[in-house]
Tab-separated table of C-alpha atoms in Angstrom:
chain	number	residue	atom	x	y	z
A	21	MET	CA	64.601	15.773	194.277
A	22	ILE	CA	61.732	16.706	196.631
A	23	ASP	CA	63.432	20.007	197.397
A	24	LEU	CA	63.750	20.701	193.678
A	25	VAL	CA	60.065	19.989	193.116
A	26	ASN	CA	59.053	22.221	196.028
A	27	GLU	CA	61.262	24.983	194.731
A	28	ILE	CA	59.713	24.784	191.251
A	29	LEU	CA	56.177	24.809	192.689
A	30	ALA	CA	57.051	27.790	194.906
A	31	THR	CA	58.328	29.700	191.869
A	32	LEU	CA	55.139	28.946	189.908
A	33	LYS	CA	52.934	30.038	192.830
A	34	HIS	CA	54.929	33.254	193.269
A	35	ASN	CA	54.053	34.341	189.699
A	36	LYS	CA	50.492	33.015	189.405
A	37	LEU	CA	49.164	35.426	186.766
A	38	ARG	CA	52.217	35.158	184.569
A	39	THR	CA	52.247	31.367	184.861
A	40	ALA	CA	48.518	31.151	184.097
A	41	LEU	CA	48.704	33.363	181.011
A	42	THR	CA	51.716	31.499	179.685
A	43	GLY	CA	50.146	28.118	180.430
A	44	PHE	CA	46.915	29.105	178.696
A	45	ALA	CA	48.726	29.451	175.382
A	46	VAL	CA	50.179	25.957	175.821
A	47	SER	CA	46.791	24.502	176.825
A	48	TRP	CA	45.086	26.131	173.856
A	49	GLY	CA	47.582	24.678	171.402
A	50	ILE	CA	47.232	21.149	172.829
A	51	PHE	CA	43.452	21.524	173.021
A	52	LEU	CA	43.294	22.427	169.315
A	53	LEU	CA	45.612	19.532	168.466
A	54	ILE	CA	43.389	16.979	170.230
A	55	VAL	CA	40.095	18.363	168.865
A	56	LEU	CA	41.356	18.719	165.297
A	57	LEU	CA	42.896	15.241	165.364
A	58	SER	CA	39.667	13.727	166.684
A	59	VAL	CA	37.574	15.457	164.008
A	60	SER	CA	39.994	14.463	161.243
A	61	ASN	CA	39.959	10.867	162.525
A	62	GLY	CA	36.167	10.983	162.470
A	63	LEU	CA	36.154	12.214	158.878
A	64	VAL	CA	38.637	9.536	157.800
A	65	ASN	CA	36.677	6.820	159.645
A	66	GLY	CA	33.462	8.050	158.054
A	67	MET	CA	34.935	7.925	154.571
A	68	ASN	CA	36.449	4.487	155.214
A	69	ASP	CA	33.089	3.215	156.453
A	70	MET	CA	31.320	4.528	153.362
A	71	PHE	CA	33.921	2.938	151.075
A	72	SER	CA	33.807	-0.338	153.010
A	73	ARG	CA	30.187	-0.758	151.877
A	74	ARG	CA	31.249	-0.468	148.258
A	75	ASP	CA	33.301	-2.668	146.015
A	76	THR	CA	36.384	-0.465	145.852
A	77	GLU	CA	37.982	-2.719	143.250
A	78	SER	CA	35.450	-1.859	140.580
A	79	MET	CA	34.154	0.846	138.282
A	80	THR	CA	30.636	1.456	137.001
A	81	VAL	CA	30.165	2.520	133.382
A	82	GLU	CA	26.923	4.168	132.249
A	83	GLY	CA	25.965	5.665	128.903
A	84	GLY	CA	25.903	9.470	128.703
A	85	TRP	CA	25.641	11.987	125.877
A	86	ALA	CA	28.108	12.412	123.025
A	87	PHE	CA	28.778	16.151	122.730
A	88	LYS	CA	31.409	15.972	119.985
A	89	PRO	CA	30.584	15.321	116.289
A	90	TYR	CA	32.055	12.017	115.155
A	91	LYS	CA	32.219	10.389	111.702
A	92	GLY	CA	29.473	12.577	110.343
A	93	LEU	CA	27.235	12.139	113.367
A	94	THR	CA	25.958	15.262	115.109
A	95	ASP	CA	26.502	16.166	118.735
A	96	GLY	CA	23.977	15.640	121.553
A	97	ARG	CA	23.532	11.903	120.888
A	98	LYS	CA	22.444	9.539	123.648
A	99	VAL	CA	24.866	6.655	124.237
A	100	GLN	CA	22.887	3.567	125.203
A	101	LEU	CA	24.838	0.599	126.568
A	102	ARG	CA	23.655	-2.853	125.599
A	103	GLU	CA	24.171	-6.372	126.874
A	104	ARG	CA	26.655	-7.199	124.132
A	105	ASP	CA	28.991	-4.549	125.562
A	106	ILE	CA	29.716	-6.913	128.469
A	107	ASN	CA	31.654	-9.345	126.272
A	108	LEU	CA	33.196	-6.466	124.334
A	109	ILE	CA	34.676	-4.919	127.473
A	110	ARG	CA	35.828	-8.287	128.796
A	111	ASN	CA	37.523	-9.366	125.558
A	112	ARG	CA	39.320	-6.073	124.865
A	113	ASN	CA	40.496	-5.482	128.439
A	114	GLU	CA	41.513	-8.934	129.611
A	115	GLN	CA	44.356	-7.713	131.836
A	116	LEU	CA	42.103	-5.197	133.584
A	117	VAL	CA	38.762	-6.979	134.011
A	118	THR	CA	38.435	-9.554	136.813
A	119	ARG	CA	34.621	-9.816	136.699
A	120	ILE	CA	31.800	-7.996	134.953
A	121	SER	CA	28.037	-7.688	135.285
A	122	ALA	CA	25.224	-5.390	134.210
A	123	THR	CA	22.163	-3.697	135.682
A	124	ILE	CA	18.723	-3.277	134.139
A	125	SER	CA	16.401	-0.574	135.429
A	126	ASN	CA	12.756	0.377	135.156
A	127	ASP	CA	12.095	3.830	136.581
A	128	SER	CA	8.327	3.876	136.049
A	129	ALA	CA	7.352	0.581	137.699
A	130	THR	CA	5.450	0.565	140.982
A	131	VAL	CA	5.665	-1.973	143.786
A	132	SER	CA	2.305	-2.545	145.431
A	133	THR	CA	0.307	-4.570	147.899
A	134	GLY	CA	-3.438	-4.769	148.106
A	135	LYS	CA	-3.527	-1.612	150.252
A	136	ASP	CA	-0.629	0.595	149.223
A	137	TYR	CA	2.142	1.125	146.681
A	138	VAL	CA	5.559	2.792	146.314
A	139	THR	CA	7.207	4.348	143.283
A	140	GLY	CA	10.862	4.575	142.283
A	141	GLY	CA	11.023	1.575	139.991
A	142	TYR	CA	13.318	-1.417	140.298
A	143	GLU	CA	16.766	-2.563	139.238
A	144	GLY	CA	17.673	-6.012	137.986
A	145	VAL	CA	21.054	-6.876	139.482
A	146	TYR	CA	23.517	-9.637	140.229
A	147	PRO	CA	24.550	-10.533	143.803
A	148	SER	CA	27.423	-8.035	143.559
A	149	GLY	CA	24.862	-5.240	143.088
A	150	LEU	CA	24.515	-4.762	146.850
A	151	LYS	CA	28.096	-3.632	147.334
A	152	SER	CA	28.172	-1.756	144.053
A	153	ALA	CA	25.277	0.358	145.349
A	154	GLY	CA	26.922	0.894	148.743
A	155	ALA	CA	23.885	-0.565	150.523
A	156	THR	CA	23.669	-2.798	153.587
A	157	ILE	CA	21.115	-5.519	154.386
A	158	SER	CA	19.104	-4.803	157.546
A	159	SER	CA	17.023	-8.001	157.467
A	160	GLY	CA	16.664	-11.055	155.252
A	161	ARG	CA	19.098	-11.422	152.337
A	162	PHE	CA	20.047	-9.983	148.976
A	163	ILE	CA	19.723	-11.479	145.491
A	164	ASN	CA	21.767	-14.701	145.181
A	165	ASP	CA	23.048	-16.925	142.359
A	166	ASN	CA	20.075	-19.299	142.535
A	167	ASP	CA	17.730	-16.352	142.038
A	168	ILE	CA	19.651	-15.463	138.872
A	169	ARG	CA	19.757	-19.032	137.481
A	170	GLN	CA	16.092	-19.712	138.093
A	171	ALA	CA	14.853	-16.183	137.293
A	172	ARG	CA	12.950	-16.163	140.562
A	173	ARG	CA	10.379	-13.495	141.294
A	174	VAL	CA	11.938	-12.229	144.511
A	175	ILE	CA	12.499	-8.647	145.600
A	176	VAL	CA	14.627	-6.668	148.089
A	177	LEU	CA	13.025	-3.472	149.419
A	178	HIS	CA	14.429	-0.314	150.967
A	179	THR	CA	13.610	0.097	154.673
A	180	ASP	CA	11.362	3.116	153.995
A	181	ASN	CA	9.446	1.313	151.259
A	182	ALA	CA	9.036	-1.779	153.423
A	183	ARG	CA	7.615	0.403	156.199
A	184	ASN	CA	5.244	2.166	153.801
A	185	LEU	CA	3.943	-1.129	152.425
A	186	PHE	CA	3.787	-3.248	155.587
A	187	GLY	CA	3.981	-0.815	158.490
A	188	GLU	CA	5.839	-2.261	161.471
A	189	LYS	CA	5.227	-5.867	160.398
A	190	ASP	CA	8.139	-8.047	159.288
A	191	PRO	CA	8.099	-7.831	155.451
A	192	ILE	CA	10.213	-10.962	154.872
A	193	GLY	CA	8.120	-13.567	153.078
A	194	LYS	CA	5.335	-11.131	152.255
A	195	LEU	CA	4.044	-10.714	148.687
A	196	VAL	CA	4.069	-7.614	146.473
A	197	LYS	CA	3.189	-6.998	142.840
A	198	ILE	CA	5.126	-5.489	139.923
A	199	ASN	CA	3.244	-5.235	136.622
A	200	ASP	CA	0.589	-7.633	137.979
A	201	LEU	CA	3.270	-10.235	138.725
A	202	THR	CA	3.694	-11.471	142.276
A	203	PHE	CA	7.107	-11.162	143.974
A	204	THR	CA	8.215	-12.465	147.363
A	205	VAL	CA	10.102	-10.096	149.652
A	206	VAL	CA	13.371	-11.778	150.671
A	207	GLY	CA	15.299	-8.838	152.106
A	208	VAL	CA	15.318	-5.243	153.305
A	209	PHE	CA	18.283	-2.899	152.772
A	210	LYS	CA	19.469	0.471	154.048
A	211	HIS	CA	20.829	3.319	151.963
A	212	GLU	CA	21.055	7.080	152.453
A	213	TRP	CA	19.210	8.085	149.274
A	214	ASN	CA	18.713	5.127	146.930
A	215	THR	CA	15.216	3.706	147.580
A	216	ARG	CA	14.857	1.573	144.453
A	217	SER	CA	13.843	-2.051	144.784
A	218	TYR	CA	16.120	-4.874	143.603
A	219	ILE	CA	15.142	-8.014	141.677
A	220	PRO	CA	17.288	-10.683	139.937
A	221	TYR	CA	18.900	-9.575	136.663
A	222	SER	CA	17.467	-12.536	134.765
A	223	THR	CA	13.966	-11.744	136.024
A	224	ALA	CA	14.322	-8.115	134.981
A	225	ARG	CA	15.507	-9.235	131.552
A	226	ASN	CA	12.341	-11.312	131.165
A	227	LEU	CA	10.257	-8.289	132.122
A	228	SER	CA	12.038	-6.041	129.606
A	229	GLY	CA	10.146	-7.440	126.638
A	230	GLY	CA	13.216	-8.645	124.757
A	231	SER	CA	15.188	-5.390	124.982
A	232	ASP	CA	18.951	-5.728	125.364
A	233	LYS	CA	19.418	-2.284	126.927
A	234	VAL	CA	21.281	-2.060	130.235
A	235	LYS	CA	21.459	0.812	132.697
A	236	ASN	CA	25.131	0.351	133.541
A	237	ILE	CA	27.943	-2.160	133.523
A	238	SER	CA	29.953	-2.924	136.646
A	239	VAL	CA	33.567	-3.876	135.936
A	240	GLY	CA	35.739	-5.522	138.568
A	241	VAL	CA	39.314	-4.291	138.259
A	242	GLY	CA	42.320	-5.869	139.895
A	243	SER	CA	45.292	-3.878	138.631
A	244	ILE	CA	44.573	-0.315	139.769
A	245	ASN	CA	47.309	0.488	142.280
A	246	SER	CA	47.639	4.210	141.636
A	247	ILE	CA	45.573	7.150	140.474
A	248	ALA	CA	47.414	6.988	137.140
A	249	ASP	CA	46.293	3.349	136.737
A	250	GLY	CA	42.726	4.423	137.437
A	251	GLU	CA	42.842	7.168	134.812
A	252	LYS	CA	44.270	4.735	132.248
A	253	ALA	CA	41.479	2.249	132.979
A	254	GLU	CA	38.888	4.963	132.307
A	255	LYS	CA	40.558	5.907	129.031
A	256	ASP	CA	40.504	2.241	127.978
A	257	MET	CA	36.724	2.188	128.580
A	258	TYR	CA	36.263	5.252	126.358
A	259	VAL	CA	38.367	3.700	123.588
A	260	THR	CA	36.610	0.314	123.798
A	261	LEU	CA	33.055	1.658	123.840
A	262	GLY	CA	33.818	4.598	121.537
A	263	ASN	CA	34.539	2.267	118.652
A	264	GLU	CA	31.330	0.329	119.279
A	265	HIS	CA	28.970	3.266	119.855
A	266	ASN	CA	30.554	5.769	117.461
A	267	PHE	CA	31.738	8.542	119.746
A	268	ASP	CA	35.089	10.282	120.174
A	269	ALA	CA	37.227	8.572	122.810
A	270	THR	CA	38.108	12.013	124.221
A	271	ASP	CA	34.427	12.954	124.659
A	272	GLN	CA	34.111	12.840	128.452
A	273	GLY	CA	30.323	13.255	128.389
A	274	ALA	CA	29.752	10.112	126.336
A	275	LEU	CA	30.212	7.865	129.369
A	276	TRP	CA	29.560	8.368	133.068
A	277	ILE	CA	32.218	6.417	134.901
A	278	ARG	CA	32.300	6.022	138.676
A	279	ASN	CA	35.748	4.623	139.354
A	280	TYR	CA	35.556	3.457	142.960
A	281	ALA	CA	39.117	2.125	142.893
A	282	LYS	CA	40.491	5.538	141.926
A	283	GLN	CA	38.167	7.272	144.381
A	284	ARG	CA	39.533	5.128	147.206
A	285	LEU	CA	43.118	5.928	146.289
A	286	THR	CA	42.240	9.634	146.085
A	287	GLN	CA	40.520	9.429	149.467
A	288	ASP	CA	43.559	7.752	151.036
A	289	THR	CA	45.790	10.525	149.691
A	290	ALA	CA	43.388	13.197	150.918
A	291	SER	CA	43.180	11.566	154.355
A	292	GLY	CA	46.951	11.577	154.681
A	293	ALA	CA	47.113	15.218	153.606
A	294	LEU	CA	44.342	16.133	156.062
A	295	GLU	CA	46.102	14.479	158.975
A	296	LEU	CA	49.397	16.149	158.059
A	297	ALA	CA	47.697	19.554	157.781
A	298	VAL	CA	46.053	19.090	161.189
A	299	TRP	CA	49.379	18.241	162.805
A	300	ILE	CA	51.113	21.211	161.173
A	301	ILE	CA	48.390	23.698	162.174
A	302	SER	CA	48.180	22.356	165.716
A	303	ILE	CA	51.938	22.226	166.255
A	304	LEU	CA	52.370	25.766	164.956
A	305	THR	CA	49.647	26.894	167.362
A	306	MET	CA	51.331	25.008	170.180
A	307	LEU	CA	54.704	26.501	169.283
A	308	SER	CA	53.334	29.967	169.983
A	309	GLY	CA	52.699	28.789	173.524
A	310	ILE	CA	56.138	27.211	173.776
A	311	VAL	CA	57.765	30.471	172.640
A	312	GLY	CA	55.762	32.203	175.367
A	313	VAL	CA	57.134	29.744	177.929
A	314	SER	CA	60.676	30.405	176.714
A	315	ASN	CA	60.203	34.180	176.964
A	316	ILE	CA	58.777	33.858	180.477
A	317	MET	CA	61.751	31.729	181.502
A	318	PHE	CA	64.115	34.437	180.204
A	319	VAL	CA	62.272	36.935	182.389
A	320	SER	CA	62.358	34.523	185.311
A	321	VAL	CA	66.112	34.060	184.965
A	322	ARG	CA	66.554	37.823	184.837
A	323	GLU	CA	64.486	38.334	187.984
A	324	ARG	CA	66.434	35.641	189.826
A	325	THR	CA	69.866	36.861	188.863
A	326	HIS	CA	70.707	37.686	192.480
A	327	GLU	CA	69.438	34.301	193.684
A	328	ILE	CA	71.468	32.474	191.054
A	329	GLY	CA	74.554	34.477	192.002
A	330	VAL	CA	74.185	33.530	195.664
A	331	ARG	CA	73.777	29.886	194.803
A	332	ARG	CA	76.809	29.979	192.548
A	333	ALA	CA	78.827	31.749	195.267
A	334	ILE	CA	78.080	29.101	197.883
A	335	GLY	CA	79.117	26.304	195.540
A	336	ALA	CA	76.031	25.331	193.566
A	337	ARG	CA	76.954	23.367	190.465
A	338	PRO	CA	76.030	24.809	187.053
A	339	LEU	CA	74.219	21.548	186.297
A	340	SER	CA	71.827	21.986	189.221
A	341	ILE	CA	70.893	25.495	188.088
A	342	LEU	CA	70.534	24.284	184.499
A	343	LYS	CA	68.332	21.418	185.664
A	344	GLN	CA	66.085	23.675	187.749
A	345	VAL	CA	65.399	26.123	184.907
A	346	ILE	CA	64.738	23.360	182.385
A	347	LEU	CA	62.508	21.362	184.752
A	348	GLU	CA	60.561	24.491	185.623
A	349	SER	CA	59.902	25.026	181.922
A	350	VAL	CA	58.944	21.355	181.466
A	351	ALA	CA	56.618	21.589	184.470
A	352	ILE	CA	54.746	24.603	183.049
A	353	THR	CA	54.460	22.998	179.617
A	354	THR	CA	53.431	19.553	180.904
A	355	ILE	CA	50.907	20.684	183.539
A	356	PHE	CA	49.065	23.037	181.229
A	357	GLY	CA	49.528	20.689	178.307
A	358	TYR	CA	47.697	17.946	180.166
A	359	ILE	CA	44.913	20.383	180.976
A	360	GLY	CA	44.615	20.949	177.215
A	361	ILE	CA	44.603	17.165	176.621
A	362	VAL	CA	41.810	16.580	179.152
A	363	LEU	CA	39.663	19.423	177.782
A	364	GLY	CA	40.330	18.266	174.219
A	365	VAL	CA	39.247	14.691	175.043
A	366	ILE	CA	36.080	15.986	176.736
A	367	VAL	CA	35.141	18.103	173.704
A	368	SER	CA	35.956	15.157	171.393
A	369	GLU	CA	33.563	12.939	173.362
A	370	ILE	CA	30.872	15.618	173.097
A	371	ILE	CA	31.377	15.764	169.319
A	372	LYS	CA	31.245	11.960	169.184
A	373	THR	CA	27.957	11.878	171.108
A	374	ILE	CA	26.403	14.522	168.846
A	375	ALA	CA	27.556	12.632	165.719
A	376	ILE	CA	25.957	9.409	167.018
A	377	ASN	CA	22.695	11.050	168.083
A	378	LYS	CA	22.356	13.006	164.833
A	379	GLU	CA	23.469	9.955	162.771
A	380	VAL	CA	26.113	11.965	160.947
A	381	GLU	CA	27.338	9.516	158.284
A	382	PHE	CA	30.550	11.330	157.348
A	383	LEU	CA	31.753	11.674	160.977
A	384	LYS	CA	32.321	8.265	162.575
A	385	ASP	CA	33.989	7.743	165.956
A	386	PRO	CA	35.722	11.165	166.191
A	387	SER	CA	38.203	10.370	168.955
A	388	VAL	CA	41.909	10.076	169.641
A	389	ASP	CA	43.579	6.849	170.691
A	390	LEU	CA	46.191	6.137	173.356
A	391	GLY	CA	49.003	6.328	170.816
A	392	VAL	CA	48.203	9.973	170.075
A	393	ALA	CA	48.184	10.774	173.807
A	394	VAL	CA	51.636	9.205	174.137
A	395	GLN	CA	52.907	11.205	171.135
A	396	VAL	CA	51.519	14.433	172.581
A	397	THR	CA	53.165	13.655	175.945
A	398	VAL	CA	56.537	13.170	174.281
A	399	VAL	CA	56.077	16.402	172.308
A	400	LEU	CA	55.219	18.259	175.518
A	401	ILE	CA	58.301	17.039	177.356
A	402	ILE	CA	60.630	17.803	174.448
A	403	ALA	CA	59.021	21.184	173.797
A	404	GLY	CA	59.238	22.133	177.469
A	405	ALA	CA	62.898	21.143	177.618
A	406	ILE	CA	63.695	23.179	174.483
A	407	ALA	CA	61.735	26.155	175.816
A	408	GLY	CA	63.820	26.148	178.996
A	409	LEU	CA	67.169	25.280	177.418
A	410	PHE	CA	68.122	28.727	176.131
A	411	PRO	CA	67.157	30.609	179.337
A	412	ALA	CA	69.024	27.930	181.299
A	413	MET	CA	72.150	28.422	179.175
A	414	LYS	CA	71.900	32.164	179.800
A	415	SER	CA	71.723	31.564	183.546
A	416	LEU	CA	75.050	29.716	183.408
A	417	LYS	CA	76.722	32.798	181.902
A	418	ILE	CA	75.896	34.887	184.967
A	419	LYS	CA	79.071	35.530	186.987
A	420	PRO	CA	78.562	35.248	190.751
A	421	VAL	CA	80.250	38.612	191.511
A	422	GLU	CA	78.087	40.491	188.984
A	423	ALA	CA	74.968	38.668	190.138
A	424	LEU	CA	75.593	39.587	193.791
A	425	ARG	CA	75.921	43.290	192.812
A	426	ASP	CA	72.645	43.103	190.806
A	427	GLU	CA	69.868	44.490	193.014
């Protein structure tokens, strides 16, 4: 076995330029495979992390604009959802709805201290409002059930607003004012773009002056297992609210529906398609290198015709010649393939570091795991064996007498 290894290494050293050029194609294909897989994993992880902050078994329904005439009513009508729509949706969609709540908003309100203030308004929410908004608590807590029952004057601020109002001091327990009413800060949350403050729904209702208007209605859904189920659930919302608010159920502008359950299913499908596309592109790129290895092995067999003839004449078994050609091909593919793996992992770590330092939300942990490395190793060995198989079979067809005459 040692002699066979030395012989393979001697052959590779004898044709350094040819071996290097052929190996580069293999390394490039593996390098692309590792980098593309790491980036696609990062994208999938980023999307999963974003969805994990949200209630993916829910949809949010908000009033839009009715653009189709309906029962004598003109187009361009504002559809305003009201508190009574909560029971309407629950009663007419019993098999779909698992829970339901509403949100009240005030866009013009300011939150102030004695020294400073922030704009952006507030939203009156239930405890589920945190996940519905895709936000995360950085300190303190969110609105809870006791806040709702007792209509407490408590507030949860965005990190930027808390910093603007209190500087670097801990805002938990501090007091702020909304409409000359004092609220106690009980929590601070993080979100990429939503900087509104949150107060209990019941408190916001008291501040609304008796209005029954709601900004949106959040519907928990438990039976959406496919994209088709998600589309049907949306149609049911249009039918239910269309009858109540006098708009055509086919008027897509009348309601703004964010169906997180359907979005998650769509994202899962897209993630699978992305991973498949990455594998196909990378393998096709790698195959170009494997074809190059096979062509080089054909040339190598041709150049060593005389050597093979001598070995056959002195009694070398066909299997030993077959094994040498195949192992030489596997050696070229594996050695340069591992170079591609190492370089790919290095570049993936660089991308990962940049994503962390730049706080890139959509690219989370772009790396490849051990399982992928094992799969790539198996692919390399199989590909190398296939690349050397056909040249090896050709070498067995060489007749010793003809090979000895070939100079």
